Short mmCIF file of C-alpha atoms in Angstrom, two decimals:
data_model
loop_
_atom_site.label_atom_id
_atom_site.label_comp_id
_atom_site.label_asym_id
_atom_site.label_seq_id
_atom_site.Cartn_x
_atom_site.Cartn_y
_atom_site.Cartn_z
CA MET A 1 142.96 -97.96 -76.39
CA LYS A 2 139.34 -99.04 -76.86
CA ARG A 3 138.00 -95.61 -76.00
CA ARG A 4 140.08 -94.02 -78.77
CA THR A 5 138.90 -96.50 -81.23
CA LEU A 6 135.29 -95.78 -80.35
CA LEU A 7 135.72 -92.04 -80.82
CA GLN A 8 137.53 -92.49 -84.13
CA SER A 9 134.49 -94.62 -85.29
CA SER A 10 131.99 -91.95 -84.27
CA LEU A 11 134.02 -89.39 -86.33
CA ALA A 12 134.08 -91.59 -89.27
CA ALA A 13 130.33 -92.22 -89.12
CA GLY A 14 129.75 -88.43 -88.79
CA LEU A 15 131.87 -87.78 -91.88
CA LEU A 16 130.05 -90.45 -93.87
CA GLY A 17 126.89 -88.82 -92.83
CA VAL A 18 127.88 -85.44 -94.07
CA ALA A 19 128.94 -86.86 -97.46
CA ALA A 20 125.70 -88.76 -97.79
CA GLY A 21 123.97 -85.57 -96.82
CA ALA A 22 125.64 -83.68 -99.66
CA GLY A 23 122.94 -85.14 -102.02
CA LEU A 24 124.69 -88.23 -103.05
CA LEU A 25 122.57 -91.33 -102.64
CA ARG A 26 124.84 -94.30 -101.89
CA PRO A 27 123.78 -97.70 -100.84
CA THR A 28 124.45 -97.36 -97.18
CA THR A 29 122.71 -97.93 -93.93
CA VAL A 30 124.26 -94.79 -92.33
CA TRP A 31 121.73 -91.98 -91.88
CA ALA A 32 122.53 -88.93 -93.97
CA ALA A 33 123.01 -85.65 -92.15
CA TRP A 34 119.65 -83.87 -91.69
CA PRO A 35 120.02 -80.36 -93.12
CA GLN A 36 119.18 -78.40 -89.90
CA SER A 37 119.71 -74.92 -91.40
CA ALA A 38 117.38 -75.65 -94.23
CA PHE A 39 114.68 -76.78 -91.95
CA ALA A 40 115.09 -73.77 -89.65
CA ALA A 41 115.11 -71.20 -92.48
CA GLY A 42 112.34 -68.67 -92.27
CA SER A 43 111.90 -68.12 -95.99
CA VAL A 44 111.69 -70.26 -99.08
CA GLU A 45 114.85 -68.67 -100.57
CA GLN A 46 116.86 -69.36 -97.45
CA ALA A 47 115.61 -72.87 -97.21
CA LEU A 48 116.52 -73.60 -100.74
CA GLN A 49 119.94 -71.89 -100.39
CA HIS A 50 120.77 -74.23 -97.44
CA LEU A 51 119.26 -77.34 -99.00
CA ALA A 52 120.30 -77.00 -102.70
CA GLY A 53 122.97 -74.23 -102.58
CA ALA A 54 120.85 -72.32 -105.13
CA THR A 55 117.78 -70.24 -105.25
CA GLN A 56 117.23 -69.71 -109.01
CA LEU A 57 113.89 -71.33 -109.79
CA GLU A 58 112.44 -72.01 -113.25
CA GLN A 59 108.71 -71.80 -113.22
CA SER A 60 107.98 -74.63 -115.42
CA ASP A 61 105.24 -76.86 -116.64
CA VAL A 62 107.62 -79.90 -116.28
CA VAL A 63 106.46 -79.76 -112.58
CA ARG A 64 102.91 -81.00 -111.82
CA LEU A 65 101.51 -79.85 -108.54
CA LYS A 66 98.09 -80.82 -107.17
CA ALA A 67 96.87 -79.03 -104.01
CA PRO A 68 93.27 -78.28 -103.07
CA PRO A 69 92.08 -74.68 -103.75
CA ILE A 70 90.53 -74.58 -100.24
CA ALA A 71 91.67 -76.60 -97.21
CA GLU A 72 89.13 -76.80 -94.48
CA ASN A 73 91.89 -78.12 -92.03
CA GLY A 74 95.30 -76.58 -92.34
CA ALA A 75 96.76 -79.54 -90.41
CA VAL A 76 96.16 -81.97 -93.24
CA VAL A 77 96.54 -80.58 -96.79
CA ASN A 78 96.95 -83.31 -99.50
CA VAL A 79 99.67 -82.47 -101.97
CA LEU A 80 100.91 -84.33 -105.05
CA ALA A 81 104.04 -83.27 -106.95
CA SER A 82 105.48 -85.06 -109.96
CA ALA A 83 107.69 -84.20 -112.96
CA LYS A 84 107.56 -84.80 -116.64
CA ILE A 85 111.41 -84.97 -117.27
CA SER A 86 114.08 -87.61 -116.55
CA GLY A 87 117.11 -87.23 -114.26
CA VAL A 88 115.14 -85.96 -111.27
CA GLU A 89 117.31 -86.11 -108.13
CA ALA A 90 114.78 -84.80 -105.64
CA ILE A 91 111.38 -83.24 -105.13
CA THR A 92 111.11 -80.66 -102.36
CA LEU A 93 107.87 -79.31 -100.95
CA LEU A 94 107.62 -75.86 -99.09
CA VAL A 95 104.82 -73.84 -97.61
CA GLU A 96 105.47 -70.27 -98.26
CA ASN A 97 103.70 -68.76 -95.24
CA ASN A 98 104.72 -71.28 -92.55
CA GLN A 99 107.20 -70.11 -89.99
CA THR A 100 109.72 -72.52 -91.48
CA PRO A 101 108.63 -73.15 -95.07
CA LEU A 102 110.67 -76.32 -95.73
CA VAL A 103 108.36 -79.33 -95.28
CA VAL A 104 110.09 -82.25 -96.91
CA SER A 105 112.70 -83.01 -99.59
CA ALA A 106 112.50 -86.47 -101.12
CA GLN A 107 115.95 -87.59 -102.51
CA PHE A 108 115.51 -90.09 -105.32
CA SER A 109 117.67 -92.74 -106.94
CA PRO A 110 117.30 -93.24 -110.63
CA GLN A 111 114.98 -96.14 -110.08
CA MET A 112 112.32 -93.81 -108.47
CA ARG A 113 109.70 -92.12 -110.59
CA PRO A 114 109.55 -88.44 -109.89
CA TYR A 115 106.42 -88.59 -107.85
CA LEU A 116 105.68 -87.57 -104.28
CA LYS A 117 102.25 -87.59 -102.61
CA THR A 118 101.87 -86.59 -98.99
CA ARG A 119 100.05 -84.47 -96.41
CA LEU A 120 101.35 -81.33 -94.96
CA LYS A 121 100.53 -78.64 -92.53
CA MET A 122 99.68 -75.04 -93.59
CA ALA A 123 99.53 -72.25 -90.91
CA LYS A 124 97.47 -69.94 -93.24
CA THR A 125 96.38 -69.21 -96.73
CA GLY A 126 99.27 -69.08 -99.09
CA ASN A 127 101.26 -70.96 -101.71
CA VAL A 128 102.45 -74.51 -101.63
CA ILE A 129 105.63 -74.83 -103.71
CA ALA A 130 107.02 -77.89 -105.31
CA VAL A 131 110.65 -77.76 -106.40
CA VAL A 132 112.11 -80.49 -108.78
CA HIS A 133 115.82 -80.91 -108.66
CA ALA A 134 117.09 -82.28 -111.96
CA ASN A 135 120.18 -81.96 -114.12
CA GLY A 136 121.63 -79.27 -112.13
CA LYS A 137 118.52 -77.09 -112.21
CA LEU A 138 115.60 -76.24 -109.90
CA TYR A 139 112.19 -76.24 -111.59
CA SER A 140 109.12 -75.10 -109.56
CA ALA A 141 105.41 -74.81 -109.53
CA ARG A 142 103.17 -73.18 -107.06
CA ARG A 143 99.51 -73.54 -106.01
CA LYS A 144 97.61 -71.21 -103.85
CA VAL A 145 95.68 -72.92 -101.05
CA LYS A 146 93.02 -70.95 -99.06
CA VAL A 147 93.20 -72.31 -95.44
CA THR A 148 90.04 -71.98 -93.34
CA MET A 149 91.59 -73.14 -90.11
CA GLY A 150 95.38 -72.98 -89.68
CA GLY A 151 97.25 -76.14 -88.94
CA CYS A 152 100.66 -75.57 -87.30
CA GLY A 153 99.47 -75.13 -83.78
CA GLY A 154 99.41 -72.22 -81.31
CA MET B 1 105.72 -104.45 -80.50
CA ALA B 2 103.94 -103.79 -83.76
CA SER B 3 105.62 -101.46 -86.23
CA THR B 4 104.51 -97.87 -86.49
CA ILE B 5 104.72 -98.20 -90.23
CA LYS B 6 101.89 -99.59 -92.30
CA PRO B 7 103.13 -100.21 -95.76
CA ARG B 8 101.60 -101.43 -98.93
CA ALA B 9 103.56 -102.07 -102.15
CA GLN B 10 101.57 -102.94 -105.30
CA HIS B 11 102.80 -103.57 -108.74
CA LYS B 12 100.87 -101.64 -111.36
CA GLY B 13 102.60 -102.96 -114.48
CA GLY B 14 105.50 -100.71 -115.16
CA TYR B 15 106.02 -99.41 -111.68
CA VAL B 16 105.27 -100.28 -108.03
CA VAL B 17 103.10 -97.94 -105.93
CA LEU B 18 104.45 -97.69 -102.33
CA LYS B 19 102.02 -96.35 -99.82
CA LEU B 20 103.02 -95.67 -96.26
CA ILE B 21 101.16 -94.52 -93.16
CA ILE B 22 103.30 -93.99 -90.10
CA SER B 23 102.10 -93.53 -86.58
CA HIS B 24 103.96 -90.56 -85.33
CA PRO B 25 102.80 -87.29 -83.59
CA MET B 26 104.88 -84.94 -85.82
CA GLU B 27 104.75 -82.20 -83.06
CA THR B 28 105.98 -78.84 -84.34
CA GLY B 29 107.10 -77.71 -80.86
CA LEU B 30 104.72 -74.66 -81.31
CA ARG B 31 101.63 -76.17 -79.67
CA LYS B 32 100.76 -75.64 -76.05
CA ASN B 33 98.97 -78.09 -73.70
CA PRO B 34 95.49 -76.63 -73.31
CA ASP B 35 95.47 -77.52 -69.58
CA THR B 36 98.83 -76.62 -68.33
CA GLY B 37 99.87 -73.96 -70.90
CA ALA B 38 103.22 -75.76 -71.27
CA VAL B 39 104.80 -75.99 -74.69
CA ILE B 40 104.57 -79.53 -76.22
CA PRO B 41 108.16 -80.32 -77.25
CA ALA B 42 108.96 -80.82 -80.95
CA HIS B 43 108.79 -84.60 -81.89
CA TYR B 44 108.84 -85.35 -85.56
CA ILE B 45 110.38 -87.73 -88.12
CA ARG B 46 113.43 -86.28 -89.81
CA GLU B 47 114.42 -89.04 -92.11
CA LEU B 48 112.62 -91.81 -93.89
CA LYS B 49 114.40 -94.44 -95.98
CA VAL B 50 113.19 -96.91 -98.63
CA GLN B 51 115.72 -99.63 -99.35
CA HIS B 52 115.98 -102.71 -101.43
CA GLY B 53 118.77 -104.80 -99.77
CA ASP B 54 121.88 -102.58 -100.02
CA THR B 55 120.39 -100.11 -102.47
CA LEU B 56 118.98 -96.92 -101.04
CA LEU B 57 116.01 -96.13 -103.41
CA ALA B 58 114.76 -92.97 -101.73
CA GLN B 59 115.39 -90.93 -98.67
CA LEU B 60 113.00 -88.32 -97.41
CA LEU B 61 114.34 -85.47 -95.25
CA ALA B 62 111.35 -84.23 -93.33
CA GLY B 63 110.37 -81.67 -90.63
CA PRO B 64 107.30 -81.01 -88.52
CA GLY B 65 105.50 -79.35 -91.54
CA VAL B 66 104.53 -82.96 -92.53
CA SER B 67 101.14 -83.79 -91.04
CA LYS B 68 100.54 -86.03 -87.99
CA ASN B 69 100.78 -89.66 -88.97
CA PRO B 70 102.57 -89.15 -92.13
CA TYR B 71 101.14 -90.46 -95.37
CA ILE B 72 103.60 -90.95 -98.15
CA GLN B 73 103.08 -92.41 -101.57
CA LEU B 74 106.08 -93.08 -103.94
CA ARG B 75 106.52 -94.89 -107.27
CA ILE B 76 109.26 -97.23 -107.95
CA GLU B 77 110.46 -99.01 -111.17
CA GLN B 78 112.23 -102.29 -111.85
CA LEU B 79 110.98 -104.02 -108.83
CA PRO B 80 109.47 -107.56 -109.50
CA VAL B 81 106.48 -108.93 -107.53
CA GLY B 82 107.91 -110.60 -104.49
CA THR B 83 110.71 -108.14 -103.93
CA ASP B 84 111.26 -107.14 -100.21
CA LEU B 85 111.57 -103.45 -99.43
CA GLN B 86 112.86 -102.15 -96.09
CA ILE B 87 111.28 -98.91 -94.75
CA SER B 88 112.79 -97.12 -91.81
CA TRP B 89 112.50 -93.76 -90.03
CA LEU B 90 114.48 -91.69 -87.55
CA ASP B 91 113.12 -88.84 -85.53
CA ASN B 92 114.45 -85.75 -83.81
CA ARG B 93 114.73 -87.70 -80.46
CA GLY B 94 116.83 -90.42 -82.00
CA GLN B 95 113.82 -92.83 -82.00
CA GLN B 96 113.62 -95.34 -84.84
CA ASP B 97 111.50 -97.88 -86.43
CA SER B 98 111.64 -100.06 -89.45
CA THR B 99 109.63 -102.78 -91.30
CA THR B 100 109.69 -104.85 -94.42
CA VAL B 101 107.07 -104.94 -97.16
CA THR B 102 106.75 -107.38 -100.12
CA VAL B 103 105.73 -106.20 -103.43
CA THR B 104 102.42 -107.80 -104.47
CA GLY B 105 101.08 -108.21 -107.94
#
């Protein structure tokens, strides 16, 4: 009897996790499902397809992306992405020439400003891409970063 | 044990700047041990949450492309000075950590 109850609870928690991972931010302490296929994808398009179910990007000046023109150390590249519109649900950062381009996707409640600053790894010279998810659309900006020493290992 | 998360939440008048530095190796799983030649297994934060009580303010879904010892900066509105935020992370090995930070003026 107890064992069956435990299994049912695990299933419920898993379903909750999937629902939360579908992009709906709920007040919950259950961890959302981590999008495995998006993070394993070998191209920007595949990563966005798995993450957002869409690949249509609007190059737009509503997205502000700051990245250094030259990075001495590809292991630590400072990136700042922000947006000039309201209704932003997420900001996603990708590195085009990394083996798996998806780096991080920040899901935001309405209380968050559309702003994300972080440090990421770049295997070699190429584009850093910021995607802003807002009002059912994907807006993007890209910056080319020249990498002197690659930072993904190997 | 001290938290792996070093947070700072400062009110800038209009919004709060939340800065986090987290101690974590963020191993890609692509590196090799220079002495043994063995691959160093992947070990990286997958999820980071910022909560205010029951409200989930932000959730970052991350991979090993984030640099070692992740630095994250976010901006949050409608949080008065004195508010407590809960920061927590979960990695690919099921390890977790969390901490609380109070918004300063």
